[in-house]
mmCIF file of C-alpha atoms in Angstrom:
data_model
loop_
_atom_site.group_PDB
_atom_site.id
_atom_site.type_symbol
_atom_site.label_atom_id
_atom_site.label_comp_id
_atom_site.label_asym_id
_atom_site.label_seq_id
_atom_site.Cartn_x
_atom_site.Cartn_y
_atom_site.Cartn_z
ATOM 1 C CA MET A 266 104.954 51.838 48.298
ATOM 2 C CA LYS A 267 102.406 54.449 49.396
ATOM 3 C CA LYS A 268 103.041 56.422 46.237
ATOM 4 C CA LEU A 269 102.468 53.355 44.043
ATOM 5 C CA LEU A 270 99.216 52.553 45.825
ATOM 6 C CA ILE A 271 97.969 56.097 45.332
ATOM 7 C CA LEU A 272 98.768 55.984 41.607
ATOM 8 C CA ALA A 273 97.085 52.632 41.078
ATOM 9 C CA LEU A 274 94.027 53.588 43.155
ATOM 10 C CA MET A 275 93.509 56.823 41.286
ATOM 11 C CA ALA A 276 93.777 55.016 37.951
ATOM 12 C CA VAL A 277 91.003 52.630 39.017
ATOM 13 C CA LEU A 278 88.756 55.258 40.586
ATOM 14 C CA CYS A 279 89.097 57.679 37.702
ATOM 15 C CA GLN A 280 88.907 55.321 34.760
ATOM 16 C CA TYR A 281 85.369 56.537 34.125
ATOM 17 C CA GLY A 282 86.674 60.069 33.599
ATOM 18 C CA ILE A 283 84.976 63.455 33.780
ATOM 19 C CA ALA A 284 83.653 64.886 30.548
ATOM 20 C CA ALA A 285 84.636 68.457 29.724
ATOM 21 C CA ASN A 286 81.286 70.256 29.917
ATOM 22 C CA LYS A 287 79.542 73.082 31.759
ATOM 23 C CA THR A 288 78.701 70.925 34.735
ATOM 24 C CA PHE A 289 82.245 69.719 35.316
ATOM 25 C CA PRO A 290 84.598 72.338 33.840
ATOM 26 C CA LEU A 291 88.213 71.277 33.524
ATOM 27 C CA LYS A 292 90.468 72.862 36.122
ATOM 28 C CA GLY A 293 94.187 73.274 35.701
ATOM 29 C CA THR A 294 96.556 73.941 32.836
ATOM 30 C CA VAL A 295 95.451 72.311 29.584
ATOM 31 C CA VAL A 296 98.309 71.016 27.420
ATOM 32 C CA SER A 297 97.647 70.596 23.707
ATOM 33 C CA PRO A 298 98.653 67.345 21.960
ATOM 34 C CA ALA A 299 100.606 69.577 19.573
ATOM 35 C CA ASP A 300 102.921 70.790 22.341
ATOM 36 C CA PRO A 301 106.481 70.202 21.037
ATOM 37 C CA ARG A 302 107.538 68.874 24.443
ATOM 38 C CA ILE A 303 105.460 65.731 23.898
ATOM 39 C CA ARG A 304 107.286 62.857 22.197
ATOM 40 C CA TYR A 305 105.316 60.341 20.150
ATOM 41 C CA MET A 306 106.437 56.910 18.987
ATOM 42 C CA GLY A 307 104.493 54.678 16.618
ATOM 43 C CA ARG A 308 102.405 54.987 13.490
ATOM 44 C CA ILE A 309 100.277 57.994 14.398
ATOM 45 C CA SER A 310 98.342 60.302 12.099
ATOM 46 C CA PHE A 311 98.763 64.011 12.784
ATOM 47 C CA THR A 312 96.358 65.108 10.049
ATOM 48 C CA ASN A 313 94.596 66.940 12.879
ATOM 49 C CA PRO A 314 97.433 67.864 15.275
ATOM 50 C CA GLN A 315 94.899 68.493 18.045
ATOM 51 C CA ARG A 316 93.565 64.947 17.696
ATOM 52 C CA PRO A 317 96.448 62.570 16.891
ATOM 53 C CA THR A 318 94.999 59.152 16.105
ATOM 54 C CA TRP A 319 96.149 55.591 15.387
ATOM 55 C CA ASN A 320 94.967 51.993 15.636
ATOM 56 C CA TYR A 321 98.069 49.796 16.010
ATOM 57 C CA PRO A 322 99.187 48.686 19.488
ATOM 58 C CA GLY A 323 102.437 49.876 21.024
ATOM 59 C CA VAL A 324 101.992 53.598 20.292
ATOM 60 C CA GLN A 325 103.761 55.619 22.986
ATOM 61 C CA ILE A 326 103.359 59.145 24.368
ATOM 62 C CA ILE A 327 106.165 60.464 26.560
ATOM 63 C CA THR A 328 106.787 63.780 28.281
ATOM 64 C CA ALA A 329 107.989 65.460 31.477
ATOM 65 C CA PHE A 330 105.921 67.755 33.678
ATOM 66 C CA GLU A 331 106.054 69.735 36.890
ATOM 67 C CA GLY A 332 103.597 69.730 39.752
ATOM 68 C CA THR A 333 101.755 67.268 41.960
ATOM 69 C CA SER A 334 99.219 65.712 39.595
ATOM 70 C CA LEU A 335 98.603 64.693 36.009
ATOM 71 C CA ARG A 336 95.460 63.932 34.070
ATOM 72 C CA MET A 337 95.174 62.612 30.533
ATOM 73 C CA MET A 338 92.507 63.475 27.976
ATOM 74 C CA ALA A 339 91.410 61.168 25.155
ATOM 75 C CA LYS A 340 88.417 60.374 23.005
ATOM 76 C CA PRO A 341 85.826 58.369 24.955
ATOM 77 C CA LYS A 342 86.047 54.620 24.289
ATOM 78 C CA SER A 343 89.639 54.888 23.057
ATOM 79 C CA GLY A 344 90.606 51.713 24.910
ATOM 80 C CA TYR A 345 93.433 50.763 27.257
ATOM 81 C CA PHE A 346 96.832 52.254 28.029
ATOM 82 C CA MET A 347 99.675 51.374 30.350
ATOM 83 C CA ALA A 348 101.002 54.393 32.238
ATOM 84 C CA GLN A 349 104.255 54.821 34.125
ATOM 85 C CA ILE A 350 104.997 57.839 36.299
ATOM 86 C CA ASP A 351 108.703 58.342 36.963
ATOM 87 C CA GLU A 352 110.165 54.901 37.741
ATOM 88 C CA ALA A 353 107.081 53.576 39.545
ATOM 89 C CA GLU A 354 105.394 50.331 38.518
ATOM 90 C CA PRO A 355 103.335 50.730 35.281
ATOM 91 C CA PHE A 356 99.570 50.438 35.655
ATOM 92 C CA LYS A 357 96.605 50.097 33.313
ATOM 93 C CA VAL A 358 94.171 52.936 32.626
ATOM 94 C CA ALA A 359 90.976 52.737 30.599
ATOM 95 C CA PHE A 360 88.893 54.911 28.317
ATOM 96 C CA ARG A 361 85.948 52.562 27.782
ATOM 97 C CA GLY A 362 82.746 54.417 28.746
ATOM 98 C CA GLU A 363 80.648 56.686 26.544
ATOM 99 C CA ARG A 364 81.799 59.730 28.552
ATOM 100 C CA ASP A 365 85.321 58.689 29.517
ATOM 101 C CA SER A 366 87.415 61.622 28.392
ATOM 102 C CA VAL A 367 89.640 62.469 31.371
ATOM 103 C CA VAL A 368 91.598 59.985 33.480
ATOM 104 C CA THR A 369 93.735 60.877 36.484
ATOM 105 C CA LEU A 370 97.166 59.303 36.101
ATOM 106 C CA ALA A 371 98.767 60.639 39.276
ATOM 107 C CA THR A 372 97.977 62.751 42.324
ATOM 108 C CA ALA A 373 99.708 63.741 45.568
ATOM 109 C CA LEU A 374 103.120 63.623 43.899
ATOM 110 C CA PRO A 375 106.083 65.561 45.296
ATOM 111 C CA ASP A 376 106.037 69.059 43.830
ATOM 112 C CA THR A 377 108.971 68.576 41.474
ATOM 113 C CA ARG A 378 109.860 67.276 37.993
ATOM 114 C CA HIS A 379 108.212 64.031 36.807
ATOM 115 C CA THR A 380 108.040 61.915 33.675
ATOM 116 C CA VAL A 381 105.101 60.060 32.183
ATOM 117 C CA ARG A 382 105.251 57.224 29.681
ATOM 118 C CA LEU A 383 102.057 55.961 28.067
ATOM 119 C CA MET A 384 101.659 52.948 25.802
ATOM 120 C CA TYR A 385 98.538 51.949 23.912
ATOM 121 C CA ILE A 386 98.218 48.236 24.660
ATOM 122 C CA ILE A 387 95.354 46.927 22.522
ATOM 123 C CA GLU A 388 94.399 46.859 18.868
ATOM 124 C CA GLY A 389 92.407 49.994 18.131
ATOM 125 C CA TYR A 390 90.835 48.966 14.844
ATOM 126 C CA GLU A 391 87.353 49.139 16.418
ATOM 127 C CA PHE A 392 87.971 52.202 18.614
ATOM 128 C CA TYR A 393 90.129 54.611 16.565
ATOM 129 C CA PRO A 394 91.680 56.156 19.683
ATOM 130 C CA GLU A 395 92.554 59.838 19.851
ATOM 131 C CA PHE A 396 94.841 61.595 22.304
ATOM 132 C CA TRP A 397 93.493 64.991 23.421
ATOM 133 C CA GLY A 398 96.263 66.249 25.695
ATOM 134 C CA PHE A 399 97.114 66.574 29.381
ATOM 135 C CA LEU A 400 95.836 68.496 32.403
ATOM 136 C CA LEU A 401 98.430 69.787 34.858
ATOM 137 C CA ASP A 402 98.221 71.685 38.127
ATOM 138 C CA GLU A 403 97.142 75.285 37.645
ATOM 139 C CA GLY A 404 100.029 77.412 36.402
ATOM 140 C CA ARG A 405 102.344 74.451 35.717
ATOM 141 C CA SER A 406 103.767 73.314 32.384
ATOM 142 C CA LEU A 407 105.507 70.532 30.549
ATOM 143 C CA LEU A 408 109.286 70.389 30.731
ATOM 144 C CA GLU A 409 112.026 69.424 28.314
ATOM 145 C CA MET A 410 111.340 65.981 26.870
ATOM 146 C CA PRO A 411 113.115 63.011 28.427
ATOM 147 C CA GLY A 412 115.526 61.134 26.201
ATOM 148 C CA VAL A 413 114.523 57.976 24.388
ATOM 149 C CA PRO A 414 116.667 55.083 23.188
ATOM 150 C CA THR A 415 118.557 55.619 19.952
ATOM 151 C CA ARG A 416 118.261 51.938 19.001
ATOM 152 C CA LYS A 417 115.218 51.335 16.811
ATOM 153 C CA ILE A 418 113.204 48.171 16.142
ATOM 154 C CA GLU A 419 110.064 47.568 14.083
ATOM 155 C CA PHE A 420 107.881 44.527 14.745
ATOM 156 C CA ILE A 421 105.609 43.339 11.929
ATOM 157 C CA GLY A 422 103.207 40.674 13.084
ATOM 158 C CA ASN A 423 99.885 39.190 14.048
ATOM 159 C CA SER A 424 98.030 38.549 17.310
ATOM 160 C CA ILE A 425 101.143 37.155 18.997
ATOM 161 C CA THR A 426 102.934 40.469 18.488
ATOM 162 C CA CYS A 427 99.833 42.391 19.597
ATOM 163 C CA GLY A 428 99.632 40.542 22.923
ATOM 164 C CA TYR A 429 96.239 38.955 22.232
ATOM 165 C CA GLY A 430 94.914 37.192 25.325
ATOM 166 C CA ASN A 431 98.218 37.256 27.206
ATOM 167 C CA GLU A 432 96.528 38.352 30.438
ATOM 168 C CA GLY A 433 93.913 35.607 30.085
ATOM 169 C CA MET A 434 93.638 32.635 32.437
ATOM 170 C CA SER A 435 92.336 29.943 30.086
ATOM 171 C CA LYS A 436 92.967 28.804 26.514
ATOM 172 C CA PHE A 437 89.229 28.123 26.268
ATOM 173 C CA GLN A 438 88.315 31.753 26.954
ATOM 174 C CA GLY A 439 87.635 33.939 23.908
ATOM 175 C CA PHE A 440 89.018 37.320 22.974
ATOM 176 C CA GLU A 441 88.501 40.266 25.309
ATOM 177 C CA TYR A 442 90.200 43.644 25.105
ATOM 178 C CA GLU A 443 90.618 43.468 28.872
ATOM 179 C CA THR A 444 93.096 40.590 28.501
ATOM 180 C CA GLU A 445 95.163 41.969 25.592
ATOM 181 C CA ASN A 446 98.262 43.820 26.757
ATOM 182 C CA HIS A 447 101.007 44.667 24.291
ATOM 183 C CA TYR A 448 103.165 46.065 27.099
ATOM 184 C CA TYR A 449 103.780 42.457 28.178
ATOM 185 C CA SER A 450 104.156 41.041 24.650
ATOM 186 C CA TYR A 451 107.420 39.391 23.618
ATOM 187 C CA ALA A 452 108.021 42.376 21.307
ATOM 188 C CA ALA A 453 107.763 45.056 24.001
ATOM 189 C CA ILE A 454 109.735 42.989 26.518
ATOM 190 C CA THR A 455 112.499 42.341 23.980
ATOM 191 C CA ALA A 456 112.717 46.045 23.168
ATOM 192 C CA ARG A 457 113.030 46.912 26.847
ATOM 193 C CA ASN A 458 115.687 44.216 27.271
ATOM 194 C CA LEU A 459 117.661 45.763 24.426
ATOM 195 C CA GLU A 460 117.014 49.361 25.537
ATOM 196 C CA ALA A 461 115.471 50.115 22.154
ATOM 197 C CA GLN A 462 112.485 51.944 20.767
ATOM 198 C CA HIS A 463 109.963 49.668 19.131
ATOM 199 C CA TRP A 464 107.243 50.536 16.642
ATOM 200 C CA VAL A 465 104.520 48.057 15.707
ATOM 201 C CA VAL A 466 102.618 47.079 12.573
ATOM 202 C CA ALA A 467 100.482 44.186 13.779
ATOM 203 C CA ARG A 468 96.883 42.977 13.679
ATOM 204 C CA SER A 469 95.242 39.826 15.011
ATOM 205 C CA GLY A 470 94.318 37.369 12.290
ATOM 206 C CA ILE A 471 96.549 38.885 9.618
ATOM 207 C CA GLY A 472 98.786 36.812 7.391
ATOM 208 C CA ALA A 473 101.482 37.265 4.800
ATOM 209 C CA TYR A 474 99.103 36.102 2.064
ATOM 210 C CA ARG A 475 96.071 34.570 3.824
ATOM 211 C CA ASN A 476 94.378 35.829 6.964
ATOM 212 C CA TYR A 477 92.969 33.451 9.553
ATOM 213 C CA ASN A 478 90.719 30.843 7.891
ATOM 214 C CA GLY A 479 90.817 32.778 4.630
ATOM 215 C CA PRO A 480 90.366 31.333 1.132
ATOM 216 C CA LYS A 481 93.108 29.299 -0.501
ATOM 217 C CA THR A 482 93.691 32.153 -2.938
ATOM 218 C CA GLY A 483 94.469 34.473 -0.009
ATOM 219 C CA ASN A 484 93.234 37.866 1.187
ATOM 220 C CA PRO A 485 94.974 40.340 -1.134
ATOM 221 C CA GLU A 486 92.808 43.236 0.044
ATOM 222 C CA SER A 487 93.708 42.946 3.731
ATOM 223 C CA ASN A 488 96.853 40.862 4.307
ATOM 224 C CA MET A 489 100.086 42.430 5.526
ATOM 225 C CA LEU A 490 101.294 43.105 2.010
ATOM 226 C CA ALA A 491 98.196 45.285 1.474
ATOM 227 C CA GLN A 492 98.459 47.038 4.851
ATOM 228 C CA TYR A 493 102.139 47.702 5.487
ATOM 229 C CA GLU A 494 102.354 50.992 3.604
ATOM 230 C CA TYR A 495 99.475 52.646 5.489
ATOM 231 C CA THR A 496 99.533 54.600 8.748
ATOM 232 C CA GLY A 497 96.893 52.349 10.290
ATOM 233 C CA TYR A 498 95.126 49.072 9.682
ATOM 234 C CA ALA A 499 92.852 50.237 6.886
ATOM 235 C CA TRP A 500 90.520 47.379 5.974
ATOM 236 C CA ARG A 501 87.117 47.454 7.665
ATOM 237 C CA PRO A 502 84.549 46.134 5.155
ATOM 238 C CA GLU A 503 81.650 46.710 7.560
ATOM 239 C CA LEU A 504 82.295 50.462 7.533
ATOM 240 C CA ARG A 505 80.726 52.352 4.657
ATOM 241 C CA GLN A 506 83.272 55.119 5.065
ATOM 242 C CA GLN A 507 86.742 54.572 6.437
ATOM 243 C CA PRO A 508 88.157 57.164 8.862
ATOM 244 C CA THR A 509 90.277 59.595 6.865
ATOM 245 C CA PHE A 510 93.597 58.662 8.429
ATOM 246 C CA LEU A 511 93.290 55.072 7.220
ATOM 247 C CA THR A 512 93.751 56.190 3.625
ATOM 248 C CA GLU A 513 96.962 57.951 4.657
ATOM 249 C CA LYS A 514 100.143 56.417 3.276
ATOM 250 C CA TRP A 515 102.827 56.097 5.933
ATOM 251 C CA ASN A 516 105.865 58.373 5.612
ATOM 252 C CA PHE A 517 108.752 55.968 6.126
ATOM 253 C CA ASN A 518 111.156 58.864 6.634
ATOM 254 C CA ARG A 519 109.579 59.346 10.067
ATOM 255 C CA TYR A 520 111.107 56.128 11.367
ATOM 256 C CA GLN A 521 114.005 54.187 9.926
ATOM 257 C CA PRO A 522 114.561 51.153 12.182
ATOM 258 C CA ASP A 523 117.931 49.502 12.654
ATOM 259 C CA LEU A 524 116.198 46.139 12.955
ATOM 260 C CA ILE A 525 112.907 44.704 11.664
ATOM 261 C CA CYS A 526 111.349 41.498 13.008
ATOM 262 C CA ILE A 527 108.653 39.865 10.864
ATOM 263 C CA ASN A 528 106.492 37.331 12.706
ATOM 264 C CA LEU A 529 103.830 36.115 10.274
ATOM 265 C CA GLY A 530 102.656 32.756 8.896
ATOM 266 C CA THR A 531 100.645 31.515 11.857
ATOM 267 C CA ASN A 532 97.347 32.605 10.331
ATOM 268 C CA ASP A 533 98.340 31.561 6.815
ATOM 269 C CA LEU A 534 98.918 27.982 8.040
ATOM 270 C CA SER A 535 96.662 27.679 11.089
ATOM 271 C CA THR A 536 93.689 26.187 9.235
ATOM 272 C CA PRO A 537 93.648 23.821 6.218
ATOM 273 C CA ASN A 538 93.251 25.020 2.646
ATOM 274 C CA TYR A 539 96.503 26.976 2.381
ATOM 275 C CA GLU A 540 98.687 27.184 -0.714
ATOM 276 C CA LEU A 541 102.404 27.090 0.075
ATOM 277 C CA SER A 542 103.506 28.577 -3.234
ATOM 278 C CA LEU A 543 101.332 31.648 -2.675
ATOM 279 C CA LEU A 544 102.613 32.030 0.876
ATOM 280 C CA LYS A 545 106.215 31.904 -0.316
ATOM 281 C CA GLN A 546 105.515 34.423 -3.069
ATOM 282 C CA ASN A 547 104.021 36.855 -0.584
ATOM 283 C CA TYR A 548 106.881 36.419 1.864
ATOM 284 C CA GLN A 549 109.173 37.385 -1.000
ATOM 285 C CA LYS A 550 106.997 40.333 -2.013
ATOM 286 C CA LEU A 551 106.722 41.537 1.575
ATOM 287 C CA LEU A 552 110.487 41.311 2.036
ATOM 288 C CA LYS A 553 110.984 43.341 -1.121
ATOM 289 C CA MET A 554 108.504 45.979 0.089
ATOM 290 C CA VAL A 555 109.996 46.193 3.579
ATOM 291 C CA ARG A 556 113.521 46.409 2.155
ATOM 292 C CA GLN A 557 112.518 49.139 -0.293
ATOM 293 C CA HIS A 558 111.300 51.344 2.554
ATOM 294 C CA ASN A 559 114.041 50.389 5.017
ATOM 295 C CA PRO A 560 117.221 49.998 2.964
ATOM 296 C CA LYS A 561 119.670 49.863 5.900
ATOM 297 C CA ALA A 562 117.793 47.665 8.366
ATOM 298 C CA LYS A 563 118.631 44.110 9.323
ATOM 299 C CA ILE A 564 115.512 42.008 8.739
ATOM 300 C CA VAL A 565 114.754 38.883 10.784
ATOM 301 C CA PHE A 566 112.031 36.389 9.866
ATOM 302 C CA LEU A 567 110.636 34.860 13.053
ATOM 303 C CA THR A 568 108.661 31.712 13.694
ATOM 304 C CA GLY A 569 106.160 32.340 16.474
ATOM 305 C CA SER A 570 104.956 29.977 19.174
ATOM 306 C CA MET A 571 101.547 28.844 17.856
ATOM 307 C CA LEU A 572 102.474 26.437 15.054
ATOM 308 C CA TYR A 573 103.146 22.733 15.561
ATOM 309 C CA ASN A 574 103.985 19.530 13.698
ATOM 310 C CA GLU A 575 103.729 19.693 9.883
ATOM 311 C CA GLU A 576 102.726 23.373 9.730
ATOM 312 C CA LEU A 577 105.687 24.329 11.901
ATOM 313 C CA ARG A 578 108.026 22.334 9.661
ATOM 314 C CA LEU A 579 106.595 23.987 6.544
ATOM 315 C CA GLN A 580 106.848 27.458 8.063
ATOM 316 C CA LYS A 581 110.520 26.962 8.948
ATOM 317 C CA GLN A 582 111.289 25.477 5.546
ATOM 318 C CA LEU A 583 109.643 28.356 3.654
ATOM 319 C CA LEU A 584 111.351 31.025 5.723
ATOM 320 C CA ASP A 585 114.719 29.308 5.367
ATOM 321 C CA GLU A 586 114.223 29.238 1.602
ATOM 322 C CA VAL A 587 113.139 32.874 1.377
ATOM 323 C CA THR A 588 116.092 33.971 3.514
ATOM 324 C CA ALA A 589 118.640 31.909 1.561
ATOM 325 C CA GLU A 590 117.306 33.080 -1.792
ATOM 326 C CA ALA A 591 117.357 36.727 -0.663
ATOM 327 C CA LYS A 592 120.994 36.400 0.402
ATOM 328 C CA LYS A 593 121.872 34.734 -2.892
ATOM 329 C CA ALA A 594 120.181 37.600 -4.739
ATOM 330 C CA GLY A 595 122.330 40.135 -2.873
ATOM 331 C CA ASP A 596 120.427 41.064 0.291
ATOM 332 C CA LYS A 597 122.937 39.943 2.927
ATOM 333 C CA GLU A 598 121.041 41.422 5.884
ATOM 334 C CA VAL A 599 118.148 38.950 6.095
ATOM 335 C CA TYR A 600 118.146 36.491 8.995
ATOM 336 C CA ARG A 601 116.100 33.770 10.682
ATOM 337 C CA PHE A 602 115.099 32.888 14.233
ATOM 338 C CA ASP A 603 112.607 30.374 15.659
ATOM 339 C CA MET A 604 110.945 30.825 19.025
ATOM 340 C CA SER A 605 109.764 27.767 20.964
ATOM 341 C CA PRO A 606 106.177 26.547 20.522
ATOM 342 C CA ILE A 607 103.869 26.772 23.530
ATOM 343 C CA ALA A 608 104.615 23.679 25.598
ATOM 344 C CA GLY A 609 101.434 23.219 27.655
ATOM 345 C CA ASP A 610 98.630 24.708 29.737
ATOM 346 C CA PRO A 611 100.797 26.846 32.073
ATOM 347 C CA TRP A 612 101.885 28.878 29.042
ATOM 348 C CA TYR A 613 98.487 29.532 27.430
ATOM 349 C CA GLY A 614 96.421 32.703 27.617
ATOM 350 C CA ASN A 615 93.094 33.167 25.848
ATOM 351 C CA ASP A 616 92.234 31.299 22.646
ATOM 352 C CA TRP A 617 95.385 29.146 22.763
ATOM 353 C CA HIS A 618 97.577 32.254 22.564
ATOM 354 C CA PRO A 619 100.734 32.883 24.614
ATOM 355 C CA ASN A 620 100.207 34.200 28.116
ATOM 356 C CA ILE A 621 102.605 36.636 29.754
ATOM 357 C CA ARG A 622 104.854 33.804 30.965
ATOM 358 C CA GLN A 623 105.181 32.541 27.390
ATOM 359 C CA ASP A 624 105.798 36.096 26.147
ATOM 360 C CA GLU A 625 108.612 36.398 28.676
ATOM 361 C CA LYS A 626 110.003 33.057 27.511
ATOM 362 C CA MET A 627 109.955 34.166 23.864
ATOM 363 C CA ALA A 628 111.655 37.430 24.782
ATOM 364 C CA ASP A 629 114.290 35.506 26.751
ATOM 365 C CA GLU A 630 114.992 33.455 23.633
ATOM 366 C CA LEU A 631 114.931 36.315 21.139
ATOM 367 C CA THR A 632 116.859 38.925 23.114
ATOM 368 C CA PRO A 633 120.314 37.261 23.069
ATOM 369 C CA PHE A 634 120.003 36.460 19.358
ATOM 370 C CA LEU A 635 119.199 40.075 18.497
ATOM 371 C CA ARG A 636 121.776 41.432 20.927
ATOM 372 C CA LYS A 637 124.513 39.447 19.193
ATOM 373 C CA LEU A 638 123.181 40.225 15.704
ATOM 374 C CA MET A 639 123.106 43.981 16.377
ATOM 375 C CA ASN A 640 126.090 44.079 18.736
ATOM 376 C CA TRP A 641 123.817 45.820 21.238
ATOM 377 C CA TYR A 642 125.776 45.150 24.417
#
């Protein structure tokens, strides 16, 4: 218990960081992000191997180290991570200030081997986070990488998959990065239940053909069909020049999942003025694109928890049709699953989104279905 309190306290006290400059020189052994003993999971650009960058949630950084302390370096204002040292309780760390560049993850540890697991837990489309490496005790080094699960899942989705507002206390409270936590999303919980890796392609507001409150004709420049083949979420019309990595096409050879879960449609149908025929066409096009890049994966179309009444009926009907037609056309590895709609106030986070309790409920529903489908016992 004392160890956990020390870890959590240091994360809070040091979230403001210490910039690497002449006044506060870094002390200890600096570990480059390019060190081969660091394992990365998620859609990350290594165009500059000293500054790996991304903007989807769920990106993970894992390694083992020796010594009594560990500090992490990142670009200031990169956002929020969950950190886990050894098997201790995970805790949140922040890079939010203009000079946040170093955060202490652990101190006063036993002088032996340790592991660290980091997960980026928010959407980084405004922050463009960068990982800059680790600081260890003087003279210490990283150790052989810990193993990771061999089972592989990809989640394609919207705000529900991201974990939007799941730490919020009221459905009437708006979006805040402080209350988004992908670590506690149904996707991350399900992956942990199944002892699987999970990689994420998800963005709040995105749809299969029409983003939230978009035109009836859809958003062909920024929907999931337009974004799936890129390393990061690439559409920021307010930026005159996109960061270089957002023009980078994703190399699908880097990750071939066994299982892909697609949870879209909520934004396409969540406001009036949608066109069902266009939505169905884009579901079909997206399935074709996903299958082309992942020829051996089982693909599951999900219904999330934020549709009700007629829109929920239409969503289920469309997905049933797309799945049946794909099977008839020869793709036998396409499946369907519906998670329960949010049932009332105790299950809401911010902006009418699932809270952590609802995320746990969805994971409890989805896990046994996927376990049986994949024979992951």
